[in-house]
């Protein structure tokens, strides 16, 4: 079921857009939860720096998820998450800031890659506002990945 939408495109196209954006919402929620858990779990001499960094990642990804969900709602989504009621939970490898930073960097990069793929799909569907939103969010998420990777020492 879809709500009426101000978007003039056929419901089938809007439903595809909702599916694409909804999958990003789920992936983003999983990443935000991981960042929040890292924010809570980090220990060690650099606690403050990593605690603040992970909090920034959590807030940034949370804001991205909100924007994606709102775009899905604009297309007519009743529930941007669809029928799925849970998100994937990634285990924390330790409470060490560098280990958590590396894990988050990998997950953020994977989310950015999914966003890039989604951008191509919604762009092909000519869902311009949604493509623009996804592109903007991709840039924000890539910046978060860069911030995380800048803390990881190459071995």
N, CA, C and O atoms as a DFTB+ gen file, in Angstrom:
620 C
 N C O
     1  1       0.836      -1.177       0.000
     2  2       0.000       0.000       0.000
     3  2       0.880       1.239       0.000
     4  3       1.915       1.285       0.665
     5  1       0.457       2.231      -0.748
     6  2       1.178       3.503      -0.813
     7  2       0.193       4.626      -0.487
     8  3      -0.990       4.559      -0.820
     9  1       0.716       5.650       0.169
    10  2      -0.071       6.860       0.386
    11  2      -0.091       7.690      -0.892
    12  3       0.801       7.562      -1.731
    13  1      -1.100       8.538      -1.043
    14  2      -1.060       9.480      -2.164
    15  2       0.196      10.352      -2.029
    16  3       0.651      10.635      -0.920
    17  1       0.738      10.765      -3.155
    18  2       1.967      11.538      -3.151
    19  2       1.845      12.740      -4.071
    20  3       1.131      12.685      -5.072
    21  1       2.535      13.827      -3.742
    22  2       2.551      14.961      -4.659
    23  2       3.396      14.679      -5.900
    24  3       3.343      15.428      -6.875
    25  1       4.176      13.594      -5.861
    26  2       4.997      13.232      -7.016
    27  2       4.083      12.719      -8.130
    28  3       3.263      11.832      -7.891
    29  1       4.211      13.265      -9.347
    30  2       3.287      12.907     -10.426
    31  2       3.579      11.561     -11.101
    32  3       2.811      11.127     -11.960
    33  1       4.658      10.908     -10.730
    34  2       5.013       9.659     -11.415
    35  2       4.045       8.536     -11.053
    36  3       3.389       8.582     -10.013
    37  1       3.964       7.536     -11.914
    38  2       3.077       6.395     -11.635
    39  2       3.468       5.694     -10.325
    40  3       4.629       5.705      -9.913
    41  1       2.484       5.101      -9.702
    42  2       2.709       4.431      -8.424
    43  2       3.791       3.363      -8.522
    44  3       4.561       3.188      -7.577
    45  1       3.870       2.650      -9.633
    46  2       4.886       1.597      -9.782
    47  2       6.303       2.174      -9.697
    48  3       7.182       1.571      -9.081
    49  1       6.523       3.310     -10.298
    50  2       7.836       3.961     -10.240
    51  2       8.112       4.440      -8.817
    52  3       9.209       4.249      -8.292
    53  1       7.113       5.059      -8.201
    54  2       7.281       5.525      -6.826
    55  2       7.558       4.350      -5.897
    56  3       8.374       4.467      -4.983
    57  1       6.894       3.224      -6.115
    58  2       7.104       2.045      -5.271
    59  2       8.540       1.526      -5.407
    60  3       9.137       1.091      -4.422
    61  1       9.092       1.570      -6.615
    62  2      10.491       1.167      -6.802
    63  2      11.419       2.111      -6.050
    64  3      12.381       1.675      -5.417
    65  1      11.125       3.404      -6.122
    66  2      11.916       4.384      -5.379
    67  2      11.851       4.136      -3.887
    68  3      12.865       4.220      -3.194
    69  1      10.667       3.831      -3.387
    70  2      10.489       3.531      -1.960
    71  2      11.304       2.302      -1.574
    72  3      11.923       2.273      -0.510
    73  1      11.305       1.292      -2.432
    74  2      12.077       0.078      -2.149
    75  2      13.573       0.389      -2.053
    76  3      14.252      -0.080      -1.141
    77  1      14.073       1.174      -2.990
    78  2      15.495       1.537      -2.990
    79  2      15.834       2.349      -1.748
    80  3      16.793       2.044      -1.037
    81  1      15.041       3.382      -1.493
    82  2      15.313       4.232      -0.330
    83  2      15.122       3.470       0.977
    84  3      15.876       3.671       1.929
    85  1      14.116       2.594       1.027
    86  2      13.876       1.801       2.236
    87  2      15.043       0.889       2.570
    88  3      15.376       0.711       3.742
    89  1      15.671       0.308       1.548
    90  2      16.833      -0.552       1.812
    91  2      17.993       0.280       2.371
    92  3      18.763      -0.200       3.203
    93  1      18.111       1.528       1.907
    94  2      19.142       2.414       2.449
    95  2      18.827       2.808       3.892
    96  3      19.729       2.925       4.722
    97  1      17.562       3.008       4.178
    98  2      17.151       3.330       5.553
    99  2      17.561       2.195       6.489
   100  3      18.118       2.443       7.558
   101  1      17.289       0.959       6.094
   102  2      17.646      -0.182       6.941
   103  2      19.152      -0.293       7.135
   104  3      19.629      -0.496       8.252
   105  1      19.893      -0.159       6.044
   106  2      21.360      -0.255       6.123
   107  2      21.916       0.882       6.975
   108  3      22.822       0.678       7.783
   109  1      21.373       2.067       6.787
   110  2      21.825       3.212       7.568
   111  2      21.508       3.066       9.044
   112  3      22.312       3.452       9.892
   113  1      20.347       2.513       9.361
   114  2      19.992       2.303      10.772
   115  2      20.955       1.320      11.426
   116  3      21.344       1.496      12.581
   117  1      21.335       0.288      10.684
   118  2      22.301      -0.676      11.198
   119  2      23.642       0.003      11.472
   120  3      24.268      -0.239      12.504
   121  1      24.076       0.850      10.545
   122  2      25.337       1.568      10.718
   123  2      25.259       2.567      11.873
   124  3      26.201       2.675      12.658
   125  1      24.159       3.288      11.983
   126  2      23.994       4.241      13.082
   127  2      24.035       3.522      14.433
   128  3      24.641       4.008      15.388
   129  1      23.388       2.366      14.497
   130  2      23.405       1.576      15.735
   131  2      24.824       1.129      16.068
   132  3      25.236       1.173      17.227
   133  1      25.567       0.702      15.060
   134  2      26.956       0.287      15.276
   135  2      27.791       1.460      15.801
   136  3      28.567       1.297      16.743
   137  1      27.634       2.633      15.198
   138  2      28.385       3.813      15.641
   139  2      27.995       4.201      17.069
   140  3      28.850       4.593      17.865
   141  1      26.720       4.094      17.386
   142  2      26.277       4.425      18.738
   143  2      26.872       3.445      19.743
   144  3      27.320       3.848      20.817
   145  1      26.878       2.175      19.402
   146  2      27.449       1.170      20.300
   147  2      28.944       1.408      20.497
   148  3      29.454       1.268      21.609
   149  1      29.653       1.771      19.414
   150  2      31.082       2.081      19.522
   151  2      31.278       3.304      20.414
   152  3      32.204       3.346      21.224
   153  1      30.416       4.285      20.266
   154  2      30.445       5.508      21.077
   155  2      30.330       5.162      22.565
   156  3      31.015       5.754      23.398
   157  1      29.480       4.222      22.884
   158  2      29.287       3.794      24.268
   159  2      30.430       2.907      24.769
   160  3      30.815       2.983      25.936
   161  1      30.970       2.066      23.881
   162  2      31.887       1.010      24.300
   163  2      33.354       1.415      24.339
   164  3      34.145       0.772      25.030
   165  1      33.734       2.450      23.626
   166  2      35.161       2.779      23.505
   167  2      35.801       3.021      24.873
   168  3      35.203       3.635      25.757
   169  1      37.012       2.531      25.022
   170  2      37.782       2.675      26.261
   171  2      39.219       3.017      25.869
   172  3      39.611       2.878      24.710
   173  1      39.977       3.456      26.835
   174  2      41.401       3.657      26.609
   175  2      41.829       5.101      26.736
   176  3      41.018       5.986      27.010
   177  1      43.131       5.331      26.531
   178  2      43.692       6.660      26.759
   179  2      43.157       7.730      25.805
   180  3      43.171       8.912      26.149
   181  1      42.698       7.352      24.645
   182  2      42.142       8.308      23.676
   183  2      40.616       8.288      23.683
   184  3      39.975       8.606      22.681
   185  1      40.044       7.912      24.822
   186  2      38.599       7.777      24.941
   187  2      37.857       9.001      24.402
   188  3      36.964       8.863      23.565
   189  1      38.213      10.173      24.866
   190  2      37.458      11.386      24.528
   191  2      37.438      11.620      23.015
   192  3      36.384      11.903      22.445
   193  1      38.575      11.504      22.379
   194  2      38.637      11.751      20.929
   195  2      37.768      10.752      20.166
   196  3      37.001      11.145      19.287
   197  1      37.883       9.461      20.497
   198  2      37.095       8.452      19.790
   199  2      35.618       8.532      20.166
   200  3      34.749       8.377      19.308
   201  1      35.336       8.771      21.427
   202  2      33.946       8.912      21.874
   203  2      33.254      10.030      21.081
   204  3      32.134       9.856      20.600
   205  1      33.921      11.156      20.954
   206  2      33.355      12.279      20.206
   207  2      33.227      11.959      18.719
   208  3      32.214      12.278      18.096
   209  1      34.257      11.325      18.153
   210  2      34.225      10.965      16.731
   211  2      33.086       9.988      16.442
   212  3      32.343      10.176      15.479
   213  1      32.943       8.960      17.254
   214  2      31.883       7.981      17.036
   215  2      30.508       8.612      17.226
   216  3      29.548       8.253      16.544
   217  1      30.424       9.556      18.159
   218  2      29.174      10.296      18.329
   219  2      28.837      11.107      17.094
   220  3      27.673      11.200      16.706
   221  1      29.848      11.694      16.477
   222  2      29.630      12.461      15.245
   223  2      29.187      11.548      14.103
   224  3      28.315      11.916      13.316
   225  1      29.780      10.367      14.012
   226  2      29.363       9.404      12.979
   227  2      27.919       8.980      13.226
   228  3      27.110       8.942      12.299
   229  1      27.599       8.664      14.473
   230  2      26.231       8.279      14.821
   231  2      25.236       9.368      14.426
   232  3      24.212       9.083      13.806
   233  1      25.539      10.614      14.786
   234  2      24.638      11.731      14.467
   235  2      24.542      11.946      12.956
   236  3      23.455      12.188      12.432
   237  1      25.667      11.859      12.262
   238  2      25.669      12.072      10.814
   239  2      24.889      11.012      10.065
   240  3      24.110      11.324       9.165
   241  1      25.097       9.764      10.435
   242  2      24.366       8.676       9.779
   243  2      22.885       8.739      10.157
   244  3      22.018       8.481       9.322
   245  1      22.599       9.082      11.409
   246  2      21.200       9.228      11.826
   247  2      20.480      10.293      11.021
   248  3      19.328      10.110      10.629
   249  1      21.155      11.403      10.776
   250  2      20.565      12.470       9.963
   251  2      20.345      11.997       8.529
   252  3      19.340      12.341       7.907
   253  1      21.284      11.209       8.006
   254  2      21.138      10.674       6.645
   255  2      19.931       9.738       6.564
   256  3      19.155       9.796       5.610
   257  1      19.780       8.885       7.564
   258  2      18.647       7.954       7.603
   259  2      17.330       8.732       7.629
   260  3      16.377       8.376       6.934
   261  1      17.285       9.782       8.424
   262  2      16.074      10.597       8.510
   263  2      15.732      11.201       7.147
   264  3      14.574      11.173       6.728
   265  1      16.720      11.739       6.465
   266  2      16.475      12.337       5.142
   267  2      15.998      11.292       4.130
   268  3      15.104      11.561       3.328
   269  1      16.598      10.102       4.172
   270  2      16.188       9.034       3.255
   271  2      14.749       8.594       3.537
   272  3      13.962       8.402       2.610
   273  1      14.414       8.438       4.805
   274  2      13.063       8.029       5.184
   275  2      12.038       9.093       4.774
   276  3      10.939       8.764       4.325
   277  1      12.402      10.352       4.930
   278  2      11.488      11.428       4.530
   279  2      11.271      11.448       3.016
   280  3      10.162      11.714       2.553
   281  1      12.320      11.169       2.248
   282  2      12.161      11.107       0.786
   283  2      11.245       9.929       0.423
   284  3      10.390      10.057      -0.454
   285  1      11.421       8.799       1.086
   286  2      10.558       7.646       0.822
   287  2       9.113       7.985       1.153
   288  3       8.199       7.606       0.420
   289  1       8.905       8.697       2.253
   290  2       7.545       9.098       2.626
   291  2       6.955      10.046       1.590
   292  3       5.764       9.973       1.287
   293  1       7.772      10.925       1.051
   294  2       7.297      11.846       0.018
   295  2       6.834      11.094      -1.226
   296  3       5.916      11.530      -1.920
   297  1       7.477       9.960      -1.500
   298  2       7.062       9.137      -2.638
   299  2       5.796       8.338      -2.341
   300  3       5.197       7.755      -3.244
   301  1       5.391       8.313      -1.066
   302  2       4.163       7.620      -0.706
   303  2       4.353       6.425       0.208
   304  3       3.407       5.672       0.439
   305  1       5.564       6.232       0.739
   306  2       5.809       5.086       1.618
   307  2       4.951       5.189       2.871
   308  3       4.907       6.232       3.524
   309  1       4.282       4.114       3.195
   310  2       3.532       4.037       4.451
   311  2       4.533       3.873       5.588
   312  3       4.407       4.512       6.633
   313  1       5.519       3.022       5.380
   314  2       6.581       2.772       6.346
   315  2       7.860       2.562       5.550
   316  3       8.000       1.530       4.893
   317  1       8.801       3.506       5.587
   318  2      10.010       3.377       4.786
   319  2      10.809       2.105       5.041
   320  3      11.595       1.690       4.189
   321  1      10.619       1.481       6.203
   322  2      11.332       0.238       6.488
   323  2      10.599      -0.978       5.945
   324  3      11.141      -2.083       5.975
   325  1       9.399      -0.803       5.456
   326  2       8.663      -1.926       4.903
   327  2       8.309      -2.957       5.955
   328  3       8.003      -2.623       7.100
   329  1       8.356      -4.200       5.552
   330  2       7.945      -5.282       6.437
   331  2       9.063      -5.724       7.381
   332  3       8.818      -6.513       8.295
   333  1      10.281      -5.230       7.176
   334  2      11.397      -5.656       8.008
   335  2      11.351      -4.903       9.334
   336  3      11.222      -3.679       9.356
   337  1      11.456      -5.633      10.425
   338  2      11.328      -5.004      11.737
   339  2      12.625      -4.981      12.529
   340  3      12.635      -4.542      13.679
   341  1      13.716      -5.443      11.936
   342  2      14.981      -5.417      12.663
   343  2      16.112      -5.064      11.704
   344  3      15.973      -5.153      10.484
   345  1      17.224      -4.664      12.289
   346  2      18.392      -4.324      11.495
   347  2      19.518      -5.282      11.848
   348  3      19.510      -5.896      12.915
   349  1      20.483      -5.407      10.950
   350  2      21.624      -6.287      11.183
   351  2      22.477      -5.736      12.322
   352  3      22.674      -4.526      12.435
   353  1      22.971      -6.624      13.148
   354  2      23.814      -6.227      14.264
   355  2      25.214      -6.783      14.018
   356  3      25.404      -7.996      13.925
   357  1      26.187      -5.889      13.916
   358  2      27.581      -6.263      13.730
   359  2      28.236      -6.319      15.102
   360  3      28.059      -5.413      15.916
   361  1      28.987      -7.375      15.356
   362  2      29.654      -7.513      16.648
   363  2      30.818      -6.532      16.757
   364  3      31.540      -6.307      15.785
   365  1      30.998      -5.951      17.937
   366  2      32.140      -5.082      18.186
   367  2      33.367      -5.957      18.456
   368  3      33.301      -6.877      19.271
   369  1      34.497      -5.676      17.770
   370  2      35.674      -6.535      17.943
   371  2      36.359      -6.346      19.289
   372  3      36.979      -7.277      19.804
   373  1      36.255      -5.166      19.854
   374  2      36.885      -4.850      21.139
   375  2      36.381      -3.483      21.566
   376  3      35.476      -2.929      20.941
   377  1      36.950      -2.945      22.605
   378  2      36.612      -1.587      23.042
   379  2      37.724      -0.611      22.701
   380  3      37.678       0.554      23.096
   381  1      38.733      -1.088      21.960
   382  2      39.856      -0.254      21.557
   383  2      39.411       0.729      20.479
   384  3      38.794       0.334      19.490
   385  1      39.724       2.002      20.670
   386  2      39.300       3.039      19.744
   387  2      39.753       2.809      18.319
   388  3      38.973       3.009      17.388
   389  1      41.012       2.387      18.120
   390  2      41.512       2.174      16.755
   391  2      40.806       1.003      16.075
   392  3      40.480       1.077      14.891
   393  1      40.571      -0.073      16.820
   394  2      39.873      -1.225      16.241
   395  2      38.441      -0.838      15.858
   396  3      37.961      -1.183      14.778
   397  1      37.773      -0.122      16.755
   398  2      36.410       0.329      16.462
   399  2      36.399       1.298      15.290
   400  3      35.492       1.264      14.458
   401  1      37.396       2.155      15.224
   402  2      37.495       3.126      14.140
   403  2      37.653       2.397      12.797
   404  3      37.008       2.761      11.813
   405  1      38.491       1.390      12.760
   406  2      38.681       0.611      11.532
   407  2      37.405      -0.087      11.104
   408  3      37.054      -0.085       9.924
   409  1      36.709      -0.687      12.065
   410  2      35.450      -1.359      11.767
   411  2      34.428      -0.364      11.221
   412  3      33.786      -0.625      10.203
   413  1      34.280       0.764      11.891
   414  2      33.320       1.771      11.433
   415  2      33.689       2.312      10.060
   416  3      32.809       2.520       9.225
   417  1      34.976       2.543       9.814
   418  2      35.412       3.039       8.499
   419  2      35.007       2.067       7.396
   420  3      34.523       2.486       6.345
   421  1      35.202       0.780       7.631
   422  2      34.819      -0.237       6.641
   423  2      33.317      -0.222       6.395
   424  3      32.872      -0.287       5.249
   425  1      32.535      -0.136       7.470
   426  2      31.078      -0.134       7.340
   427  2      30.570       1.156       6.685
   428  3      29.632       1.119       5.889
   429  1      31.181       2.283       7.016
   430  2      30.787       3.553       6.412
   431  2      31.096       3.535       4.912
   432  3      30.287       3.995       4.106
   433  1      32.256       3.009       4.541
   434  2      32.608       2.913       3.121
   435  2      31.627       2.015       2.367
   436  3      31.253       2.315       1.233
   437  1      31.213       0.921       2.993
   438  2      30.246       0.023       2.362
   439  2      28.900       0.729       2.181
   440  3      28.245       0.555       1.154
   441  1      28.490       1.513       3.159
   442  2      27.238       2.270       3.055
   443  2      27.347       3.312       1.944
   444  3      26.403       3.499       1.177
   445  1      28.483       3.986       1.853
   446  2      28.688       4.973       0.792
   447  2      28.609       4.317      -0.584
   448  3      28.065       4.905      -1.519
   449  1      29.142       3.111      -0.715
   450  2      29.061       2.389      -1.993
   451  2      27.607       2.048      -2.332
   452  3      27.198       2.159      -3.488
   453  1      26.833       1.639      -1.338
   454  2      25.402       1.352      -1.571
   455  2      24.652       2.616      -1.962
   456  3      23.771       2.587      -2.821
   457  1      25.004       3.715      -1.330
   458  2      24.381       4.991      -1.690
   459  2      24.689       5.355      -3.138
   460  3      23.806       5.805      -3.868
   461  1      25.932       5.163      -3.553
   462  2      26.314       5.466      -4.933
   463  2      25.530       4.610      -5.926
   464  3      25.068       5.101      -6.956
   465  1      25.387       3.332      -5.606
   466  2      24.594       2.448      -6.469
   467  2      23.140       2.900      -6.523
   468  3      22.525       2.916      -7.590
   469  1      22.597       3.264      -5.369
   470  2      21.203       3.717      -5.310
   471  2      21.026       5.009      -6.101
   472  3      20.001       5.202      -6.755
   473  1      22.003       5.880      -6.043
   474  2      21.935       7.122      -6.809
   475  2      21.743       6.811      -8.295
   476  3      20.894       7.402      -8.961
   477  1      22.537       5.886      -8.794
   478  2      22.429       5.525     -10.213
   479  2      21.023       5.007     -10.537
   480  3      20.449       5.347     -11.571
   481  1      20.489       4.198      -9.656
   482  2      19.164       3.612      -9.902
   483  2      18.061       4.662      -9.892
   484  3      17.216       4.674     -10.786
   485  1      18.056       5.548      -8.891
   486  2      16.982       6.545      -8.833
   487  2      17.169       7.612      -9.899
   488  3      16.193       8.212     -10.350
   489  1      18.409       7.857     -10.309
   490  2      18.669       8.801     -11.390
   491  2      18.091       8.257     -12.703
   492  3      17.472       8.997     -13.468
   493  1      18.296       6.962     -12.956
   494  2      17.739       6.332     -14.164
   495  2      16.214       6.395     -14.170
   496  3      15.597       6.460     -15.233
   497  1      15.611       6.375     -12.992
   498  2      14.155       6.419     -12.890
   499  2      13.638       7.860     -12.983
   500  3      12.430       8.096     -12.955
   501  1      14.547       8.800     -13.092
   502  2      14.230      10.226     -13.168
   503  2      13.508      10.740     -11.915
   504  3      12.659      11.629     -11.982
   505  1      13.869      10.158     -10.788
   506  2      13.389      10.651      -9.494
   507  2      14.430      11.669      -9.018
   508  3      15.239      11.389      -8.134
   509  1      14.387      12.833      -9.619
   510  2      15.449      13.828      -9.480
   511  2      15.660      14.271      -8.039
   512  3      16.797      14.297      -7.568
   513  1      14.599      14.618      -7.334
   514  2      14.754      15.074      -5.950
   515  2      15.381      13.980      -5.093
   516  3      16.213      14.260      -4.230
   517  1      14.982      12.743      -5.331
   518  2      15.530      11.626      -4.566
   519  2      16.990      11.391      -4.930
   520  3      17.813      11.126      -4.054
   521  1      17.317      11.488      -6.212
   522  2      18.707      11.330      -6.644
   523  2      19.580      12.425      -6.034
   524  3      20.689      12.156      -5.573
   525  1      19.081      13.646      -6.034
   526  2      19.851      14.746      -5.445
   527  2      20.076      14.527      -3.954
   528  3      21.165      14.789      -3.442
   529  1      19.050      14.049      -3.259
   530  2      19.180      13.770      -1.828
   531  2      20.210      12.671      -1.596
   532  3      21.076      12.801      -0.730
   533  1      20.118      11.592      -2.365
   534  2      21.058      10.477      -2.201
   535  2      22.482      10.940      -2.508
   536  3      23.421      10.543      -1.817
   537  1      22.650      11.761      -3.519
   538  2      23.989      12.256      -3.854
   539  2      24.560      13.109      -2.708
   540  3      25.727      12.964      -2.345
   541  1      23.746      13.980      -2.155
   542  2      24.180      14.811      -1.040
   543  2      24.541      13.962       0.177
   544  3      25.553      14.208       0.832
   545  1      23.717      12.971       0.475
   546  2      23.980      12.080       1.605
   547  2      25.257      11.276       1.361
   548  3      26.036      11.053       2.287
   549  1      25.471      10.842       0.123
   550  2      26.690      10.098      -0.209
   551  2      27.920      10.924       0.124
   552  3      28.877      10.412       0.705
   553  1      27.900      12.193      -0.238
   554  2      29.035      13.071       0.059
   555  2      29.242      13.205       1.570
   556  3      30.378      13.184       2.044
   557  1      28.161      13.342       2.317
   558  2      28.261      13.449       3.777
   559  2      28.840      12.173       4.384
   560  3      29.692      12.233       5.271
   561  1      28.378      11.025       3.906
   562  2      28.845       9.742       4.439
   563  2      30.304       9.508       4.049
   564  3      31.082       8.993       4.852
   565  1      30.680       9.875       2.840
   566  2      32.081       9.732       2.432
   567  2      32.992      10.569       3.330
   568  3      34.100      10.143       3.654
   569  1      32.537      11.744       3.730
   570  2      33.325      12.576       4.641
   571  2      33.488      11.876       5.988
   572  3      34.571      11.906       6.573
   573  1      32.429      11.251       6.481
   574  2      32.541      10.514       7.737
   575  2      33.571       9.388       7.609
   576  3      34.364       9.159       8.522
   577  1      33.553       8.690       6.478
   578  2      34.533       7.628       6.240
   579  2      35.955       8.165       6.240
   580  3      36.862       7.554       6.804
   581  1      36.140       9.317       5.599
   582  2      37.467       9.937       5.578
   583  2      37.909      10.293       6.996
   584  3      39.061      10.068       7.366
   585  1      36.999      10.846       7.780
   586  2      37.333      11.215       9.159
   587  2      37.759       9.982       9.960
   588  3      38.718      10.041      10.730
   589  1      37.055       8.881       9.777
   590  2      37.406       7.651      10.491
   591  2      38.742       7.099      10.011
   592  3      39.597       6.744      10.822
   593  1      38.924       7.027       8.692
   594  2      40.162       6.472       8.150
   595  2      41.388       7.311       8.537
   596  3      42.494       6.779       8.632
   597  1      41.199       8.614       8.759
   598  2      42.333       9.465       9.126
   599  2      42.891       9.097      10.496
   600  3      44.010       9.488      10.829
   601  1      42.137       8.358      11.289
   602  2      42.597       7.944      12.618
   603  2      43.238       6.552      12.615
   604  3      43.915       6.180      13.573
   605  1      43.030       5.798      11.561
   606  2      43.530       4.436      11.509
   607  2      44.959       4.446      10.968
   608  3      45.216       4.943       9.872
   609  1      45.864       3.901      11.739
   610  2      47.277       3.871      11.361
   611  2      47.511       2.667      10.443
   612  3      47.187       1.532      10.793
   613  1      48.078       2.937       9.266
   614  2      48.404       1.842       8.330
   615  2      49.550       1.031       8.898
   616  3      50.538       1.568       9.401
   617  1      49.385      -0.300       8.801
   618  2      50.376      -1.174       9.399
   619  2      51.427      -1.625       8.506
   620  3      52.314      -2.370       8.923
